Coordinates of C-alpha atoms and ligand atoms in Angstrom, one line a residue:
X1 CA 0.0 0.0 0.0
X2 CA 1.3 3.1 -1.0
X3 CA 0.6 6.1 1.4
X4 CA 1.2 9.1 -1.2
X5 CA 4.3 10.4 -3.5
X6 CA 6.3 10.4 -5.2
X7 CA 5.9 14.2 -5.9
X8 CA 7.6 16.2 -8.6
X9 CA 10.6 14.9 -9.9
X10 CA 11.4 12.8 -7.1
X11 CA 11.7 9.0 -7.1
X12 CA 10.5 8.4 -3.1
X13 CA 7.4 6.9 -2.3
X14 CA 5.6 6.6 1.3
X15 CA 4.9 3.7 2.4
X16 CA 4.2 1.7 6.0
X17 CA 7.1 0.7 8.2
X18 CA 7.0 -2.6 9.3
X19 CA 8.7 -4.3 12.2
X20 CA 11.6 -6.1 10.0
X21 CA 12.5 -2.5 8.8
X22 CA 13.4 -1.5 12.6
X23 CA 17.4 -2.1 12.1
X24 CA 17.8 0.2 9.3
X25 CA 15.6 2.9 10.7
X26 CA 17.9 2.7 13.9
X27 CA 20.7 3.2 11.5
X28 CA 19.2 6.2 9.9
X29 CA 17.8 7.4 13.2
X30 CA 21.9 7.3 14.9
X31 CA 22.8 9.3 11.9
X32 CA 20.1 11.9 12.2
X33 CA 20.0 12.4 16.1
X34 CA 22.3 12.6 18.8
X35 CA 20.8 10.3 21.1
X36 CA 20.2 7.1 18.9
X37 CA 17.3 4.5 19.5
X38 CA 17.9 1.2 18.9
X39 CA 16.4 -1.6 16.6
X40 CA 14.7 -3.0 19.4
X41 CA 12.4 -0.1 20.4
X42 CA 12.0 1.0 17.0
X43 CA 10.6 -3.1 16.4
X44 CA 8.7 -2.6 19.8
X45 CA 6.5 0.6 19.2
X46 CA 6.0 -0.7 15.6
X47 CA 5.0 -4.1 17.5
X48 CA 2.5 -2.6 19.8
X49 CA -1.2 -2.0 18.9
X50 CA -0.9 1.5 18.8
X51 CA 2.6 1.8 17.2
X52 CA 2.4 3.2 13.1
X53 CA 4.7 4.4 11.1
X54 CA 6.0 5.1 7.4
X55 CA 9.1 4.8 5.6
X56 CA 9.8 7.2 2.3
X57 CA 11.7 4.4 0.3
X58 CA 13.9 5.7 -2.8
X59 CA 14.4 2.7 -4.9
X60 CA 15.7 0.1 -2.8
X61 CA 16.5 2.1 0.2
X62 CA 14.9 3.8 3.4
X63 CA 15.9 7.5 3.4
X64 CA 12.9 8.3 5.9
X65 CA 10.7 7.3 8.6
X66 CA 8.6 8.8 11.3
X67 CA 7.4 7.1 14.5
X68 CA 3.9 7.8 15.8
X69 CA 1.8 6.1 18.6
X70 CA -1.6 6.5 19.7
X71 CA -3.3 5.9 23.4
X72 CA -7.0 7.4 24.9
X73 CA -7.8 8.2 21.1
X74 CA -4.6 10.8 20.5
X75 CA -1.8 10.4 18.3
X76 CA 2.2 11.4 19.2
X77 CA 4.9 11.8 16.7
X78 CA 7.2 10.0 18.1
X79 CA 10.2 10.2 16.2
X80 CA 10.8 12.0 12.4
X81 CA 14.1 12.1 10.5
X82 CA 15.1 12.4 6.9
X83 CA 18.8 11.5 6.0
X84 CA 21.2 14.3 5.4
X85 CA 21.4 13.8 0.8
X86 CA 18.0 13.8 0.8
X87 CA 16.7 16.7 2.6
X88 CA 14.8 19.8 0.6
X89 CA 12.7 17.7 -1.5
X90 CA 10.0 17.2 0.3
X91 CA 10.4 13.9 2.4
X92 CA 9.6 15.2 5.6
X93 CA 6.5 17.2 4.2
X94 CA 5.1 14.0 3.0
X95 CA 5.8 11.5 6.0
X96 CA 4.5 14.4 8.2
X97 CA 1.2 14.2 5.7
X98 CA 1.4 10.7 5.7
X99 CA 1.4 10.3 9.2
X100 CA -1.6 13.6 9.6
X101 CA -3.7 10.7 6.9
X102 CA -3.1 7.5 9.0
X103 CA -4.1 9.0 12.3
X104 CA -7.1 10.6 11.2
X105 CA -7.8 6.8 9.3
X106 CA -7.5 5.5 12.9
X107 CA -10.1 8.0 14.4
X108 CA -7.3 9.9 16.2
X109 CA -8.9 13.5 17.6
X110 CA -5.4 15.0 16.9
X111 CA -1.2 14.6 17.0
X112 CA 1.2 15.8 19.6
X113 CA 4.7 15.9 19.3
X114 CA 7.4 17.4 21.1
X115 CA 10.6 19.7 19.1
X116 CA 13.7 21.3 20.2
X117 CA 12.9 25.0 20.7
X118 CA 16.2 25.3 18.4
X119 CA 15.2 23.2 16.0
X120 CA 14.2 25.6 13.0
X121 CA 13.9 22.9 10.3
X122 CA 11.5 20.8 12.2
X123 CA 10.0 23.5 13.4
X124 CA 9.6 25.0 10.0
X125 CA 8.0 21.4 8.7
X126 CA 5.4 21.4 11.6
X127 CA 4.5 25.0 11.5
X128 CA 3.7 24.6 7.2
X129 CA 1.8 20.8 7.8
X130 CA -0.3 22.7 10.3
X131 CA 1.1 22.3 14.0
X132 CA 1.0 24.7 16.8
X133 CA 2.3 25.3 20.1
X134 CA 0.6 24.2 23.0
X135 CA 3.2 24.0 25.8
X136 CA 6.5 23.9 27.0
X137 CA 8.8 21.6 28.5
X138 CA 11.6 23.5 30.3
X139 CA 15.4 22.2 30.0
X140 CA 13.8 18.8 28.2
X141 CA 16.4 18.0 26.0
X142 CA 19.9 18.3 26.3
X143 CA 22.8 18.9 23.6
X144 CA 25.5 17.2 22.9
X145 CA 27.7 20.1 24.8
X146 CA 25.2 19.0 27.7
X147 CA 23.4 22.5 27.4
X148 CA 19.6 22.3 28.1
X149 CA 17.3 23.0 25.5
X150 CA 13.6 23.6 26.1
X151 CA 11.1 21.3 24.1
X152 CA 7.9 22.4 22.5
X153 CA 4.7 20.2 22.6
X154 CA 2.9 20.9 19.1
X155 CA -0.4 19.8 18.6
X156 CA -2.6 19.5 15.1
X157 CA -6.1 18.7 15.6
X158 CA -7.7 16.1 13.0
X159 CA -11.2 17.8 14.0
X160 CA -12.9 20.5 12.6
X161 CA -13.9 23.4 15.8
X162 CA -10.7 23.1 17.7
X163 CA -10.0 25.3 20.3
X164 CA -6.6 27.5 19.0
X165 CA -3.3 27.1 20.7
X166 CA -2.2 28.8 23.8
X167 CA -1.4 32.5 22.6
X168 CA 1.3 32.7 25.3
X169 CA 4.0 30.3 23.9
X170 CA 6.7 32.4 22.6
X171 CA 8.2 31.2 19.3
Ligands
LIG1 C1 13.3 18.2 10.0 C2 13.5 17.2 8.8 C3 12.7 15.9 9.0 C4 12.9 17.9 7.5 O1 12.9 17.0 6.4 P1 13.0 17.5 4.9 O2 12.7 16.3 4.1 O3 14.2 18.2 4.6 O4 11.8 18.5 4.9 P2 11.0 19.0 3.6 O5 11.9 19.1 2.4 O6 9.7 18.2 3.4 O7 10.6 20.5 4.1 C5 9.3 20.9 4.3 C6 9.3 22.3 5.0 O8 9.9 22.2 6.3 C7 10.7 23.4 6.5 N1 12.1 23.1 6.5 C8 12.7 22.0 6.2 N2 14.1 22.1 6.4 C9 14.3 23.3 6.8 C10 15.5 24.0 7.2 N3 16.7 23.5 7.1 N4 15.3 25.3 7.6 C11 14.1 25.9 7.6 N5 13.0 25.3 7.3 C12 13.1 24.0 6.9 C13 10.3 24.3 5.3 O9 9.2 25.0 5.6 C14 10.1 23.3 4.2 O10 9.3 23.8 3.2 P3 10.0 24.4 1.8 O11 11.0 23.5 1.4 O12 8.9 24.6 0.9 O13 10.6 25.7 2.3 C15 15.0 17.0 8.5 O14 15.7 18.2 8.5 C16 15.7 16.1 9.6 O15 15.6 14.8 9.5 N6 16.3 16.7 10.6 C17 17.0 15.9 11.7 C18 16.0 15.2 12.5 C19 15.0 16.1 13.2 O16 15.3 17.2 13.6 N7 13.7 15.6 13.2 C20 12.6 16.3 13.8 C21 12.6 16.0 15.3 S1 11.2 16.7 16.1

């Protein structure tokens, strides 16, 4: 099953990760984040009931995933990375769709996820597919110079009549 692309030029297409694709998305997770997951958790959340998530696949290989889990009838993001060559083109746009469709297939009322305050090209992707602040989490993450960084809890609601986001988050 296809979940959308490929778009423009581009050769990628969306599809669903599966549990047997968990080593190579640890292997593109440790090159896209600081503080890897392994194969095993990756296999476990896309093990659980709740666990979804999509690859973009160009040709034979995986140059994308995202992570997303769903509990009490909301979704979480729980993990999004696009490797390094293949950034610009509109991977993380669609697996950020993709993963938007997929919870609202599953009768999810919306998706959270948490990002780096620092991190403008996440930040950038959320804020265009539709996300907005709804909290803060002080000091959450931490660099690799061991310098705390605050997180960001976004939220997109898959329901029409919403209430906005708190106007008080600075961004
Ligand atoms: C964030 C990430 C997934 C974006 O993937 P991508 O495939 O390059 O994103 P896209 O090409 O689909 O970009 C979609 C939009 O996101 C924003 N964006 C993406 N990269 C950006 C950057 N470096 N700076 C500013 N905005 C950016 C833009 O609004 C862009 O739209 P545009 O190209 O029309 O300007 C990728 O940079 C990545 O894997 N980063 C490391 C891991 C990470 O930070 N994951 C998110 C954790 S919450």
């Amino acid at each position: 099953m296809s979940l959308g692309g490929p778009r423009r030029a581009n050769r990628w297409t969306i599809l669903p990760a599966l549990s047997g694709d968990a080593p190579v998305l640890a292997a593109l997770h440790t090159a896209c984040f600081e503080d890897p997951w392994q194969a095993e958790l990756i296999g476990r959340v896309l093990g659980t009931p709740g666990g979804f998530g999509m690859v973009a696949r160009d040709r034979d290989e995986i140059v994308g995933f995202a992570l997303c889990r769903s509990a009490a009838g909301e979704g979480e993001v729980l993990t999004l990375c696009v490797r390094q060559a293949s950034r610009r083109h509109g991977i993380g746009r669609a697996l950020v769709r993709a993963a938007l469709d997929l919870a609202k297939a599953r009768g999810l009322a919306s998706l959270f996820l948490e990002v780096a305050e620092n991190n403008a090209a996440a930040r950038g992707l959320y804020a265009d597919a539709g996300f907005e602040a709804v909290g803060r989490r002080s000091g959450y993450y931490r660099n690799a110079s061991g310098i705390a960084v605050d997180a960001l809890t976004l939220h997109c609601s898959l329901v029409q009549g919403t209430p906005r986001a708190i106007s008080d988050i600075s961004q």
